[in-house]
GROMACS .gro file of C-alpha atoms in nm:
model
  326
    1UNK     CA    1   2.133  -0.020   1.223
    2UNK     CA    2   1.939  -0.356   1.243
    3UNK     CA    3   1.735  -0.486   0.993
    4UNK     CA    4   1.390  -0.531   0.952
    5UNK     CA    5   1.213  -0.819   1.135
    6UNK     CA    6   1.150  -1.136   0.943
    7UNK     CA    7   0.890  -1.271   0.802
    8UNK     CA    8   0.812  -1.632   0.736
    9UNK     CA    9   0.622  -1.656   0.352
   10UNK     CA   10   0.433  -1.960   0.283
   11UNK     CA   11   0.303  -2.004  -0.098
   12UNK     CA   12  -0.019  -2.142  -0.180
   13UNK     CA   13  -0.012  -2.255  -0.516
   14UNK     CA   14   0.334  -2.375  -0.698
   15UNK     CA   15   0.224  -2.252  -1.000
   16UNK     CA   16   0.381  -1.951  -1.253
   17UNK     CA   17   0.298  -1.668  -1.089
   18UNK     CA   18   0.412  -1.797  -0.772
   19UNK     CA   19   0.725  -1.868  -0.914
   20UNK     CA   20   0.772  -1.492  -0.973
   21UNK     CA   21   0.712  -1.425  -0.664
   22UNK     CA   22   0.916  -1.632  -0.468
   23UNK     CA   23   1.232  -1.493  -0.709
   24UNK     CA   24   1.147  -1.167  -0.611
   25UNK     CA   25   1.119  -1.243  -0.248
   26UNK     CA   26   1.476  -1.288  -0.255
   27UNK     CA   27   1.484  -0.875  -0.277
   28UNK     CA   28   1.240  -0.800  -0.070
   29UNK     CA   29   1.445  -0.730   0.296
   30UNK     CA   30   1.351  -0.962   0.610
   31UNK     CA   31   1.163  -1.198   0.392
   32UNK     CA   32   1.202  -1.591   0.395
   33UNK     CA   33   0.971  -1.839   0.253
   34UNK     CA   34   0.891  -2.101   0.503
   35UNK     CA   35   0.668  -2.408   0.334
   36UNK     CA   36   0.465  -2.433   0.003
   37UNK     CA   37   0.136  -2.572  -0.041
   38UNK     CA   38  -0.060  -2.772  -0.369
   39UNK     CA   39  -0.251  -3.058  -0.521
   40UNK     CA   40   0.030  -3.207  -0.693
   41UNK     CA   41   0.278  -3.332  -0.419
   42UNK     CA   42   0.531  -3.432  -0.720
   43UNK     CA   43   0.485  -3.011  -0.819
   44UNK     CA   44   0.503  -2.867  -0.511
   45UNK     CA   45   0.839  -3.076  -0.421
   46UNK     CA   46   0.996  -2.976  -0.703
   47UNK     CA   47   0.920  -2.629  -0.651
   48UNK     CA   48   1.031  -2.615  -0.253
   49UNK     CA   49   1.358  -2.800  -0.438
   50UNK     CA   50   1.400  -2.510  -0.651
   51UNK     CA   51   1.357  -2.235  -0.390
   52UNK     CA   52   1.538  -2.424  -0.142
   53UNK     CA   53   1.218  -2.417   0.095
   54UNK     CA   54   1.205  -2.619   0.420
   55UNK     CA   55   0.840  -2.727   0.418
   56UNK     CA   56   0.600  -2.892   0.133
   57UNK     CA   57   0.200  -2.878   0.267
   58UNK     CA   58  -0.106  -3.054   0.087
   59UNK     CA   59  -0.310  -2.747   0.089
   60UNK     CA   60  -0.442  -2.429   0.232
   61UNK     CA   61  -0.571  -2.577   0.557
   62UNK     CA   62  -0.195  -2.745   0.625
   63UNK     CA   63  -0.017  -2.405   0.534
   64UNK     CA   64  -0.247  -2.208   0.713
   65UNK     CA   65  -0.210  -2.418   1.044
   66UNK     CA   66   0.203  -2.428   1.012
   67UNK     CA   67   0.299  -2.230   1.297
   68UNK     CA   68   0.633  -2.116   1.108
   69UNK     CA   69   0.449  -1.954   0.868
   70UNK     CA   70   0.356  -1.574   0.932
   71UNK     CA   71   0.210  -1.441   0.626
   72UNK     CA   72   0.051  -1.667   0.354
   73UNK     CA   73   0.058  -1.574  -0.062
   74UNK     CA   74  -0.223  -1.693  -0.283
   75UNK     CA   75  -0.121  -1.804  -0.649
   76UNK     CA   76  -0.378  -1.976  -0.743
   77UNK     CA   77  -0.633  -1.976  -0.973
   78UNK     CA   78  -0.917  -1.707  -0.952
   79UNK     CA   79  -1.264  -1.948  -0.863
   80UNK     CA   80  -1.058  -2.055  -0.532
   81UNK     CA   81  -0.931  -1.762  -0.427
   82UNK     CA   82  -1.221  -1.676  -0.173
   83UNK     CA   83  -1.222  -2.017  -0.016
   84UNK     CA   84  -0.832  -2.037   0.035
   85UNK     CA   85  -0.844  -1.650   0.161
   86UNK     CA   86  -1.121  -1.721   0.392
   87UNK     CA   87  -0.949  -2.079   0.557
   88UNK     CA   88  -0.598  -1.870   0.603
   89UNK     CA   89  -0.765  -1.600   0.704
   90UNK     CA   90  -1.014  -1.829   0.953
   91UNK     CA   91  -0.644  -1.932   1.103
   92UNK     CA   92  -0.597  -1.606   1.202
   93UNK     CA   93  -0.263  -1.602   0.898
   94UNK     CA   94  -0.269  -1.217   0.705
   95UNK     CA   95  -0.310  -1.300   0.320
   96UNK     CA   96  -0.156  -1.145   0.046
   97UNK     CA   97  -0.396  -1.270  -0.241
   98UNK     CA   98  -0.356  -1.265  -0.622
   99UNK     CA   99  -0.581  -1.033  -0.845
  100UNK     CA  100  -0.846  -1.066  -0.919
  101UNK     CA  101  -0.934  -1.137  -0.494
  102UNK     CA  102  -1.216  -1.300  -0.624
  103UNK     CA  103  -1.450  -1.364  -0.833
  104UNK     CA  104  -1.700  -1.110  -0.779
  105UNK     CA  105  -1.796  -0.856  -0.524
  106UNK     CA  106  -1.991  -1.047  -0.277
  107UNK     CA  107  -1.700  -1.273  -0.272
  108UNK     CA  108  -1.446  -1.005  -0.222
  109UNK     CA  109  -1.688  -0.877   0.061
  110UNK     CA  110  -1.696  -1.227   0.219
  111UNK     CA  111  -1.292  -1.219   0.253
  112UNK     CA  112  -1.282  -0.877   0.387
  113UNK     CA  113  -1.580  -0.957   0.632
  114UNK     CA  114  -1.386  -1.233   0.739
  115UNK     CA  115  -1.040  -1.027   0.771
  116UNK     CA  116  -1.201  -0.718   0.990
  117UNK     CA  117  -1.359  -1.005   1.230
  118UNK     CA  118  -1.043  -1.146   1.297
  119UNK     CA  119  -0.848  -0.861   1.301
  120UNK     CA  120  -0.613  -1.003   1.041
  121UNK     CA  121  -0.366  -0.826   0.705
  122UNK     CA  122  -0.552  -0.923   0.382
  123UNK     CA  123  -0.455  -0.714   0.019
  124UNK     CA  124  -0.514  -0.785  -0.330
  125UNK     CA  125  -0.185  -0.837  -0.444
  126UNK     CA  126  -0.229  -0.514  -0.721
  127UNK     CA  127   0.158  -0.539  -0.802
  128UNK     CA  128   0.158  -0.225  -1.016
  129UNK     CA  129   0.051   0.020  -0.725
  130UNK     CA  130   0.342  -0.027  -0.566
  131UNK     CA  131   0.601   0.029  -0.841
  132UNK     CA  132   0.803   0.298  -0.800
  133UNK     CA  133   0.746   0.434  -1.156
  134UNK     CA  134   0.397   0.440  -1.034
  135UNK     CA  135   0.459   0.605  -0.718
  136UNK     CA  136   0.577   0.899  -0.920
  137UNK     CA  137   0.320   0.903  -1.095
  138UNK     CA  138   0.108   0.947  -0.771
  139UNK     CA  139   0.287   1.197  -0.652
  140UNK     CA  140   0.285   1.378  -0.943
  141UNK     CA  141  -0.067   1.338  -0.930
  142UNK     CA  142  -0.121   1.422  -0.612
  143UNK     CA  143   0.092   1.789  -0.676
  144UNK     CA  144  -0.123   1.874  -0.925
  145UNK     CA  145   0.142   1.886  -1.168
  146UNK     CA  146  -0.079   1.804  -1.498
  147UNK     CA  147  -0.378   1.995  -1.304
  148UNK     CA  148  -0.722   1.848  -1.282
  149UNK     CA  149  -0.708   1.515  -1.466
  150UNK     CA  150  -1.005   1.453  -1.726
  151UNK     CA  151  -0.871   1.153  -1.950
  152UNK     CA  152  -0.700   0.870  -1.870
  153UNK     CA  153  -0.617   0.599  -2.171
  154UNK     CA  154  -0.490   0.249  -2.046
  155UNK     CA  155  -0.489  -0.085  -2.191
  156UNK     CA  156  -0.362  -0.455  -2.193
  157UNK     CA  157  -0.333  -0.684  -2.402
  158UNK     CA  158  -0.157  -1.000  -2.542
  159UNK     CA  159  -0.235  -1.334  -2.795
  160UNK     CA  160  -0.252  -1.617  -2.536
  161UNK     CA  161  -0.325  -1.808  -2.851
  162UNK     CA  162  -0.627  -2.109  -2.859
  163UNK     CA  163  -0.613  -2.351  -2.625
  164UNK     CA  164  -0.977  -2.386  -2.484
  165UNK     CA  165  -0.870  -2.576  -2.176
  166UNK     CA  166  -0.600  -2.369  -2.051
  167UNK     CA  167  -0.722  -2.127  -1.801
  168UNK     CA  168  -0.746  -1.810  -1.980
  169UNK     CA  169  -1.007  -1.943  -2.221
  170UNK     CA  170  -1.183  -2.196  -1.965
  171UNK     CA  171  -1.509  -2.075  -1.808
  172UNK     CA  172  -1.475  -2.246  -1.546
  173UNK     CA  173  -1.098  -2.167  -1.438
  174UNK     CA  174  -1.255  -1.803  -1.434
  175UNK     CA  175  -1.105  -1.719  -1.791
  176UNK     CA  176  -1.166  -1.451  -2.005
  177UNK     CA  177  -0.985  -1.086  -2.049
  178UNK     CA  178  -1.144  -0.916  -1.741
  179UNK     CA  179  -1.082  -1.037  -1.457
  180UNK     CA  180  -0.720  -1.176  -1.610
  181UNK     CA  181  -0.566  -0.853  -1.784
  182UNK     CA  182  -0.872  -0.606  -1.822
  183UNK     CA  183  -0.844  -0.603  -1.407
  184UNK     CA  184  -0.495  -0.413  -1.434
  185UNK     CA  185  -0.695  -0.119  -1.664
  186UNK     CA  186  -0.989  -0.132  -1.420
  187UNK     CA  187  -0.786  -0.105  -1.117
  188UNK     CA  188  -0.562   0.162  -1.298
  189UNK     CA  189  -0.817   0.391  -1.325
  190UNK     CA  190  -0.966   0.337  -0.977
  191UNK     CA  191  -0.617   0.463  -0.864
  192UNK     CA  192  -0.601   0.764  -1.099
  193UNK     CA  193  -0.967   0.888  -1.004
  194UNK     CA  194  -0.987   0.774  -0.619
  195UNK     CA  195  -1.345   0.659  -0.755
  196UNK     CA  196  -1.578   0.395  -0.947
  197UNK     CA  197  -1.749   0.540  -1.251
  198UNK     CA  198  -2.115   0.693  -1.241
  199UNK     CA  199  -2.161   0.537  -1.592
  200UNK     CA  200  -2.009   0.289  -1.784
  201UNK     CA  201  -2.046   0.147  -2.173
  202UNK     CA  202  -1.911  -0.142  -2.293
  203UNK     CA  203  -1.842  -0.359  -2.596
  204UNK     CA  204  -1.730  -0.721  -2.525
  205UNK     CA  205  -1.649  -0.989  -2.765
  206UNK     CA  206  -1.771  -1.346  -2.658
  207UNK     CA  207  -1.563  -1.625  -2.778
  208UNK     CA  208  -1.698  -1.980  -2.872
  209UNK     CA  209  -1.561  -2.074  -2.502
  210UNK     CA  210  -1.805  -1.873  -2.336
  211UNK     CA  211  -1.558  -1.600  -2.223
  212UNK     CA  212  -1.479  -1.281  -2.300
  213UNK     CA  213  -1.164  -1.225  -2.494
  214UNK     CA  214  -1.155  -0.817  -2.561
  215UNK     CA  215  -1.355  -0.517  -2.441
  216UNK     CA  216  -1.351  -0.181  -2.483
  217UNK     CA  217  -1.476   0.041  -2.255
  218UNK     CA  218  -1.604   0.370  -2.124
  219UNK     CA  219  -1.655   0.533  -1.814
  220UNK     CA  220  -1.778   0.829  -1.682
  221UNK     CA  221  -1.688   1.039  -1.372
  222UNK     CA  222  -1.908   1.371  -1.346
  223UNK     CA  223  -1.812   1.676  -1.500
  224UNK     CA  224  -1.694   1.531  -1.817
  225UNK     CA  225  -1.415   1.342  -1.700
  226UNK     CA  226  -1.396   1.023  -1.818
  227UNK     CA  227  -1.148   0.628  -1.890
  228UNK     CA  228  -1.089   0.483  -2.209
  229UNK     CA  229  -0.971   0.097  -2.116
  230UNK     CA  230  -0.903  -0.191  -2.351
  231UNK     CA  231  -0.812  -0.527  -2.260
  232UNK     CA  232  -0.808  -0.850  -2.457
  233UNK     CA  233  -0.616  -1.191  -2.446
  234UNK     CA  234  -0.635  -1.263  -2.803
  235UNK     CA  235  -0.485  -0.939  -2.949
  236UNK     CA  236  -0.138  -0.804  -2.838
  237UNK     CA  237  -0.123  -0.454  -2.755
  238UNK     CA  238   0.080  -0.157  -2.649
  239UNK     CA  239  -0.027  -0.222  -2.247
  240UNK     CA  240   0.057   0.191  -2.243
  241UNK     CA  241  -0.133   0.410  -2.001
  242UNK     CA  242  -0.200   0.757  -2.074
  243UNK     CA  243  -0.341   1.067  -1.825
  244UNK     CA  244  -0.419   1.430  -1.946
  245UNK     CA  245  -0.465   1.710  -1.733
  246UNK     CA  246  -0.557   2.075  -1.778
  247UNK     CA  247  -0.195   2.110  -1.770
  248UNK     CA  248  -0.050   1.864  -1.883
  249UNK     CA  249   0.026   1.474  -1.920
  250UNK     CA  250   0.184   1.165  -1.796
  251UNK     CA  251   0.320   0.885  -2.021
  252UNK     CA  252   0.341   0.531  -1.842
  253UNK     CA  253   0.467   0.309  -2.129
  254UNK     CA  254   0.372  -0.088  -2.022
  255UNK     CA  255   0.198   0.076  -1.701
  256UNK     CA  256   0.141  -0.266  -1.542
  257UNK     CA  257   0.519  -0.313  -1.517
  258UNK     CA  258   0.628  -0.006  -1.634
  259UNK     CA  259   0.997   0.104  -1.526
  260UNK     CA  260   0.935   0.451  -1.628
  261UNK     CA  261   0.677   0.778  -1.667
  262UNK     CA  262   0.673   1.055  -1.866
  263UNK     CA  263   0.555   1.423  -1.725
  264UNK     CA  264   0.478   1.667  -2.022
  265UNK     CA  265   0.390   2.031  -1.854
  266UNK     CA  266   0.285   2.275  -2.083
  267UNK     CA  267   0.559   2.541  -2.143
  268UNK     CA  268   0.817   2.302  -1.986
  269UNK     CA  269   1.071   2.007  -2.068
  270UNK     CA  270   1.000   1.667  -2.021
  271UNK     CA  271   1.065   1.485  -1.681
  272UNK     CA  272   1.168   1.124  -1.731
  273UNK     CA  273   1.165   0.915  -1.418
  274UNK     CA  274   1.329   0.587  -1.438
  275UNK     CA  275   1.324   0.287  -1.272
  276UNK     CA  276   1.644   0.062  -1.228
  277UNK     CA  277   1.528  -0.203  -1.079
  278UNK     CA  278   1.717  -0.558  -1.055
  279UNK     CA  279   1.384  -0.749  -0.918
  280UNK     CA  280   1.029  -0.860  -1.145
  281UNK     CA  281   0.850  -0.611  -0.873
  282UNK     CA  282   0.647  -0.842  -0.683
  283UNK     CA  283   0.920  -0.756  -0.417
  284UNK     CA  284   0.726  -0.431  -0.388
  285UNK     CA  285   0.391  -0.539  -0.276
  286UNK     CA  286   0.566  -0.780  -0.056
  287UNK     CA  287   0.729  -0.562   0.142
  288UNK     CA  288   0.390  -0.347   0.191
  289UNK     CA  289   0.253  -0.615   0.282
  290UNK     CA  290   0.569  -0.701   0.514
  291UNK     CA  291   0.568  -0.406   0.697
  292UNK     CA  292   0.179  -0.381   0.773
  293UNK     CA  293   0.237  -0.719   0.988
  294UNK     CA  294   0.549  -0.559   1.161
  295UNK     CA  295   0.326  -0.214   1.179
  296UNK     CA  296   0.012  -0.407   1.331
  297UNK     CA  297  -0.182  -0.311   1.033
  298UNK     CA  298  -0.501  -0.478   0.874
  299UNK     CA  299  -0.535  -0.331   0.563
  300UNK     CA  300  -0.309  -0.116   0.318
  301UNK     CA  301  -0.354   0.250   0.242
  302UNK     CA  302  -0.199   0.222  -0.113
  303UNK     CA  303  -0.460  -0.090  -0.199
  304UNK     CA  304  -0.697  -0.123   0.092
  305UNK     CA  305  -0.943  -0.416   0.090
  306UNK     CA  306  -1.239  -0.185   0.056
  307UNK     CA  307  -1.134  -0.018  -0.306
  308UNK     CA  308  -1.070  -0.408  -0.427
  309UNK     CA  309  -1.445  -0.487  -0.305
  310UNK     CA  310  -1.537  -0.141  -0.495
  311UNK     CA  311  -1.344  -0.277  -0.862
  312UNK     CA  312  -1.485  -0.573  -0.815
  313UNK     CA  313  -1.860  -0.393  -0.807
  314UNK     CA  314  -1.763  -0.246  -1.105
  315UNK     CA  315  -1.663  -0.519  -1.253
  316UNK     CA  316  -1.969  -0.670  -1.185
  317UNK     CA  317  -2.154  -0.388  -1.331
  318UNK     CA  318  -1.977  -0.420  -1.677
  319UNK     CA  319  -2.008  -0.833  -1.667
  320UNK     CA  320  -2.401  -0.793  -1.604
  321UNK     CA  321  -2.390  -0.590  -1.968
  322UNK     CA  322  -2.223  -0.836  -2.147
  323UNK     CA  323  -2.488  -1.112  -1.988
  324UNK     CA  324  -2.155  -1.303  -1.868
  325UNK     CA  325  -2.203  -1.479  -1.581
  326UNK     CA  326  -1.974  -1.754  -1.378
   0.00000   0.00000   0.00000
């Protein structure tokens, strides 16, 4: 049996989440990265050295225009993800982009604009949709199996410690919890609804830096149903995720990069699922991404370019409460 087709990667951004990624590309089937693209030629060498990658490129404009490159990954920081989507994009290269896509909805709707007009792959690179743990989880959603859900619990959070410069407390690197590690909550319960919330309360604290380093929030659904999300970047936390159903529950310990789930049914034992895998799990979201190019597909069905627009309005919403604009 052959294998699948392959396709040429090139990075934007030689940065630390990039380096994940291009690890895990090594276990994602028919990939190959092609060139890397940054600021610092001195960075970006070093990090072609390390992955053994052909091609170094100045920036997005270079990468986008390499014709050995068939699918381009954004690592970058969040304020530049909307111009670097929209000049790959503008080359006619499918994107793969790094949450948050942007930095607010009418940016996100600017990228997907741009994407539908030229008939070109773009996805919010959501990692933790496409973990295998978490497919369970949707199937077991999807069967019913804990009924109708009316509660979900999720959270994340971790001590980056204080350093005002670095980009998780720096305004204007996009810092702050939400749109770092409250997205994964957010997006989380986006999944486990198939909707945004009717209502929403929130409690934010505002650091001396000017962003916001823990929430807590609420939303609600209709009919009583309701999310219970907590991020924060200066607390650690359990990062668990829990859902309750009329008949039952679901248990996603570290949900974001969870390698198991828990299904309680009322009356009946425990099903663990378990995940084995050898890769991070960015290999996951490659491959979806992978096989949308090979399938001549523009958007994905498990994170489709119209539900990131959607968190990203919510977002929005909850930022306008807290009077935090960027």
């Amino acid at each position: 049996m052959e294998g699948k087709t392959t396709i040429r990667w090139g990075i934007m951004g030689p940065g630390g989440i990039s380096e994940g990624f291009a690890k895990d590309l090594a276990h994602a089937e028919g990939a190959e990265i092609a060139a890397v693209a940054g600021r610092d030629p001195d960075k970006t060498e070093a990090f072609a050295s390390k992955h053994g990658i052909p091609k170094t490129h100045a920036g997005i404009e270079e990468l986008a225009a390499d014709p050995e490159v068939d699918l381009i990954y954004i690592g970058t920081v969040h304020p530049v993800h909307k111009e670097q989507a929209l000049a790959a994009l503008a080359a006619g290269k499918p994107v793969l982009c790094e949450k948050p896509l942007a930095m607010d909805a009418e940016e996100a709707r600017e990228i997907a604009r741009m994407a539908e007009s030229k008939g070109v792959f773009v996805m919010e690179a959501m990692w933790t949709r496409f973990l295998p743990a978490i497919r369970q989880v949707r199937q077991w959603l999807d069967e019913g199996a804990i009924g109708e859900v009316r509660l979900l619990k999720a959270e994340f959070g971790f001590d980056a410690g204080w350093n005002p410069d670095g980009r998780l407390l720096n305004k204007e690197l996009g810092g702050g919890t939400l749109l770092d590690a409250g997205i994964y909550p957010v997006s989380f319960a986006s999944f486990v609804f198939g909707e945004q919330p009717e209502r929403i309360e929130s409690i934010a604290r505002i650091g001396e830096t000017g962003v916001d380093e823990l929430f807590s929030l609420l939303f609600g659904y209709g009919d009583g149903r309701a999310a219970s999300l907590h991020g924060s970047i200066r607390l650690e936390m359990e990062n668990d995720a829990w859902i309750y159903g009329t008949k039952g529950r679901i248990r996603i310990p570290g949900f974001l990069w969870s390698r198991g789930a828990e299904l309680r049914v009322k009356g009946e034992e425990p099903v663990v699922f378990k995940d084995d895998r050898v890769c991070n799990g960015y290999a996951f979201e490659a491959e979806e991404a992978m096989d949308a190019l090979r399938e001549g597909r523009t958007t994905s069905e498990i994170m489709p370019i119209a539900e990131s627009v959607r968190i990203l309005e919510t977002m929005d919403r909850i930022r306008a409460q807290w009077g935090l604009a960027y």
